[in-house]
Coordinates of C-alpha atoms in Angstrom, one line a residue:
M1 CA 0.0 0.0 0.0
T2 CA 1.2 3.5 -0.8
G3 CA 1.9 5.5 2.3
P4 CA 1.1 9.1 2.8
V5 CA 4.8 10.1 2.5
T6 CA 5.2 8.3 -0.8
T7 CA 1.9 9.8 -2.0
S8 CA 2.9 13.3 -1.0
A9 CA 6.3 12.9 -2.7
A10 CA 4.6 11.8 -5.9
V11 CA 2.3 14.8 -5.8
A12 CA 5.2 17.1 -5.1
G13 CA 7.1 15.6 -8.0
H14 CA 4.0 16.1 -10.3
T15 CA 3.7 19.7 -9.1
A16 CA 7.3 20.4 -9.8
A17 CA 6.9 18.9 -13.3
E18 CA 3.9 21.2 -13.9
T19 CA 6.1 24.1 -12.8
G20 CA 8.6 23.1 -15.4
G21 CA 5.9 23.2 -17.9
G22 CA 5.9 26.9 -17.5
S23 CA 9.0 27.0 -19.8
H24 CA 7.0 25.3 -22.5
S25 CA 4.2 28.0 -22.1
S26 CA 6.9 30.7 -22.2
M27 CA 8.3 29.3 -25.4
L28 CA 4.9 29.2 -27.0
N29 CA 4.4 32.9 -26.0
K30 CA 7.7 33.8 -27.6
L31 CA 6.8 32.0 -30.8
R32 CA 3.4 33.7 -30.9
A33 CA 5.0 37.1 -30.3
G34 CA 7.4 36.4 -33.2
V35 CA 4.6 35.5 -35.5
L36 CA 2.7 38.6 -34.6
G37 CA 5.8 40.7 -35.1
A38 CA 6.4 39.3 -38.5
N39 CA 2.7 39.9 -39.3
D40 CA 3.1 43.6 -38.3
G41 CA 6.1 43.9 -40.5
I42 CA 4.3 42.4 -43.5
V43 CA 1.2 44.6 -43.2
S44 CA 2.7 47.9 -42.2
V45 CA 5.5 47.9 -44.9
A46 CA 3.2 46.5 -47.5
A47 CA 0.7 49.3 -46.9
M48 CA 3.4 51.9 -47.0
V49 CA 5.0 50.7 -50.3
M50 CA 1.6 50.2 -51.8
G51 CA 0.7 53.8 -50.9
V52 CA 3.8 55.2 -52.5
A53 CA 3.4 52.9 -55.5
G54 CA -0.1 54.3 -56.0
A55 CA 1.3 57.8 -56.1
T56 CA 4.4 57.3 -58.2
T57 CA 6.2 54.7 -60.4
D58 CA 9.6 56.0 -59.2
S59 CA 11.3 52.8 -57.9
F60 CA 13.9 54.7 -55.8
A61 CA 11.1 56.7 -54.0
I62 CA 9.4 53.4 -53.3
L63 CA 12.6 51.9 -52.0
V64 CA 13.4 54.8 -49.7
A65 CA 9.9 54.8 -48.3
G66 CA 10.0 51.1 -47.7
V67 CA 13.4 51.1 -46.0
A68 CA 12.3 54.1 -43.9
G69 CA 9.1 52.3 -42.9
L70 CA 11.0 49.1 -42.1
S71 CA 13.6 50.9 -40.0
A72 CA 11.0 53.0 -38.1
G73 CA 8.7 50.0 -37.5
A74 CA 11.5 47.7 -36.4
L75 CA 12.9 50.3 -34.0
S76 CA 9.5 51.1 -32.7
M77 CA 8.7 47.5 -32.0
A78 CA 12.1 47.0 -30.3
V79 CA 11.7 50.0 -28.0
G80 CA 8.1 49.3 -27.2
E81 CA 8.9 45.7 -26.3
Y82 CA 11.9 46.7 -24.3
V83 CA 9.9 49.2 -22.2
S84 CA 7.0 46.8 -21.7
V85 CA 9.1 43.8 -20.8
S86 CA 11.4 45.9 -18.5
A87 CA 8.3 47.1 -16.6
Q88 CA 7.1 43.5 -16.3
R89 CA 10.5 42.3 -15.0
D90 CA 10.6 45.1 -12.5
S91 CA 7.2 44.1 -11.3
E92 CA 8.2 40.4 -11.0
R93 CA 11.4 41.4 -9.1
A94 CA 9.3 43.4 -6.6
L95 CA 6.9 40.6 -6.1
L96 CA 9.7 38.1 -5.6
A97 CA 11.4 40.5 -3.1
R98 CA 8.2 40.7 -1.1
E99 CA 7.7 36.9 -1.2
R100 CA 11.3 36.4 0.0
W101 CA 10.6 38.7 2.9
E102 CA 7.4 37.0 3.8
L103 CA 9.2 33.6 3.7
E104 CA 11.9 34.9 6.1
N105 CA 9.6 36.6 8.5
L106 CA 6.3 34.8 8.2
P107 CA 7.2 31.2 7.4
D108 CA 4.3 29.5 9.1
Q109 CA 1.8 31.8 7.5
E110 CA 3.3 31.3 4.1
L111 CA 3.3 27.5 4.5
A112 CA -0.4 27.6 5.4
E113 CA -1.1 29.8 2.4
L114 CA 0.7 27.4 0.1
A115 CA -1.1 24.4 1.5
S116 CA -4.5 26.2 1.1
L117 CA -3.7 26.7 -2.6
Y118 CA -3.1 23.0 -3.0
E119 CA -6.3 22.3 -1.1
A120 CA -8.1 24.5 -3.6
K121 CA -6.8 22.3 -6.4
G122 CA -8.4 19.2 -4.8
L123 CA -5.9 17.8 -2.3
T124 CA -6.9 16.8 1.1
P125 CA -5.8 19.1 3.9
D126 CA -3.2 16.6 5.2
L127 CA -1.8 15.8 1.8
A128 CA -1.8 19.5 0.8
H129 CA 0.2 20.3 4.0
Q130 CA 2.7 17.5 3.2
V131 CA 3.2 18.6 -0.4
A132 CA 3.6 22.3 0.7
T133 CA 6.1 21.3 3.3
Q134 CA 8.2 19.2 0.9
L135 CA 8.2 21.8 -1.8
T136 CA 9.1 24.5 0.7
H137 CA 12.1 22.5 1.9
H138 CA 13.2 21.8 -1.6
D139 CA 12.9 25.4 -3.0
A140 CA 10.8 27.7 -0.9
L141 CA 10.9 30.8 -3.1
G142 CA 10.4 28.8 -6.3
A143 CA 7.4 26.9 -4.9
H144 CA 5.6 29.9 -3.4
A145 CA 6.4 32.2 -6.3
E146 CA 5.0 29.7 -8.9
A147 CA 1.9 28.8 -6.9
E148 CA 1.0 32.2 -5.6
L149 CA 2.3 34.5 -8.3
G150 CA 2.8 32.3 -11.4
I151 CA 6.4 33.4 -11.6
D152 CA 9.5 31.2 -12.1
P153 CA 12.4 33.0 -10.3
D154 CA 14.9 31.3 -12.6
E155 CA 13.2 32.4 -15.8
L156 CA 12.4 36.1 -15.5
V157 CA 11.7 37.8 -18.7
N158 CA 14.6 39.4 -20.5
P159 CA 13.8 42.8 -22.1
W160 CA 16.8 42.7 -24.4
H161 CA 15.9 39.3 -25.8
A162 CA 12.3 40.4 -26.3
A163 CA 13.4 43.6 -28.1
G164 CA 15.7 41.7 -30.4
A165 CA 13.2 39.1 -31.2
S166 CA 10.5 41.7 -32.0
M167 CA 12.8 43.7 -34.2
G168 CA 14.0 40.6 -36.0
A169 CA 10.5 39.2 -36.6
F170 CA 9.4 42.6 -37.9
V171 CA 12.3 43.0 -40.3
L172 CA 11.8 39.5 -41.7
G173 CA 8.1 40.2 -42.3
A174 CA 8.7 43.6 -43.8
L175 CA 11.3 42.3 -46.2
V176 CA 8.6 40.3 -48.1
P177 CA 6.7 43.2 -49.6
L178 CA 9.7 45.5 -49.8
L179 CA 11.8 43.1 -51.9
V180 CA 9.0 42.0 -54.1
M181 CA 8.0 45.6 -54.8
V182 CA 11.5 46.9 -55.7
L183 CA 12.7 43.8 -57.6
T184 CA 9.8 43.2 -59.9
A185 CA 8.9 45.1 -63.1
P186 CA 6.8 48.2 -62.6
S187 CA 4.0 46.8 -64.7
V188 CA 3.4 43.8 -62.4
R189 CA 4.9 44.9 -59.0
V190 CA 1.7 45.9 -57.4
W191 CA 0.0 42.6 -58.1
A192 CA 3.2 40.7 -57.4
T193 CA 3.5 42.4 -54.0
A194 CA -0.1 41.8 -53.2
G195 CA 0.2 38.1 -54.0
A196 CA 3.4 37.7 -52.0
V197 CA 1.8 39.5 -49.0
V198 CA -1.3 37.4 -49.1
G199 CA 0.9 34.2 -49.2
A200 CA 3.0 35.5 -46.3
L201 CA -0.1 36.4 -44.3
V202 CA -1.6 32.9 -44.9
L203 CA 1.5 31.5 -43.4
T204 CA 1.5 33.7 -40.3
G205 CA -2.2 33.0 -39.9
V206 CA -1.7 29.3 -40.0
L207 CA 1.2 29.5 -37.6
S208 CA -0.6 31.7 -35.1
A209 CA -3.6 29.4 -35.1
R210 CA -1.5 26.3 -34.6
I211 CA 0.5 27.9 -31.8
G212 CA -2.7 29.1 -30.1
G213 CA -4.7 25.9 -30.7
A214 CA -7.4 27.9 -32.6
R215 CA -9.1 27.1 -35.9
V216 CA -6.9 27.8 -38.9
L217 CA -9.5 29.1 -41.4
P218 CA -10.9 31.9 -39.3
A219 CA -7.4 33.0 -38.3
V220 CA -6.2 33.1 -41.9
V221 CA -9.3 34.9 -43.1
R222 CA -8.9 37.6 -40.4
V223 CA -5.2 38.3 -41.0
V224 CA -5.5 38.2 -44.8
S225 CA -8.6 40.4 -44.8
G226 CA -6.8 43.0 -42.7
G227 CA -3.7 43.0 -44.8
V228 CA -5.6 43.3 -48.1
L229 CA -7.8 46.1 -46.7
A230 CA -4.7 48.0 -45.5
M231 CA -3.0 47.7 -48.9
A232 CA -6.1 48.7 -50.8
I233 CA -6.8 51.7 -48.7
T234 CA -3.2 53.0 -48.8
Y235 CA -2.9 52.4 -52.6
A236 CA -6.1 54.3 -53.2
I237 CA -4.8 57.2 -51.0
G238 CA -1.5 57.1 -52.9
M239 CA -3.4 57.4 -56.2
L240 CA -5.5 60.3 -55.0
V241 CA -2.5 62.1 -53.5
G242 CA -0.3 61.4 -56.6
G243 CA -3.1 62.5 -58.9
G244 CA -3.6 65.7 -56.9
I245 CA 0.0 66.6 -57.0
A246 CA 0.3 65.9 -60.7

């Protein structure tokens, strides 16, 4: 017969394994952010070069506008992500500092709080107390931070990594419409760019749906519709502005 100590050890091990699963969730979030960053690059630069192409056939003007849009968008994404993730990291550090203080000064209260969290998950009071005790002895801060705050002290977010990933994803996405627009013949570049953008958006839509576990078709329709609408509107505006200047 399995004794209470063995049972609590098994539950504690399972709980620790679930905690490790946070890294898997973190990886999925990074992949999703990368896909969204690429999608932003595709749509924003496609809309920009389409707008300029609607106003002029000057390839150099289109190239300059596209490179400017790519640079501005990539830097904006990087700075925004850095600021956002830095604020998140500062908040996590403050929460961990408070949790560390509580563990040092209120250990019994913290142990009871951790046990109550496991009771809320379905464990009996005795087993919840045993599991909380074992996890606290093994890694007090890690156990309490994960259960109470949803934070892994060993895997705090890195703003530099986030900024670099966002910038890289945006640039990769933005290169699709920019390169197609400037490398194809003027007579076909608008349609060629539109086709390349739709294809790229289908890919990002499929990836985002797969990563998020959502239905593929609605995700693809949403992202492609938004991209096509953005290109159509900016191209029409470019034609109006170009015609007015001419």
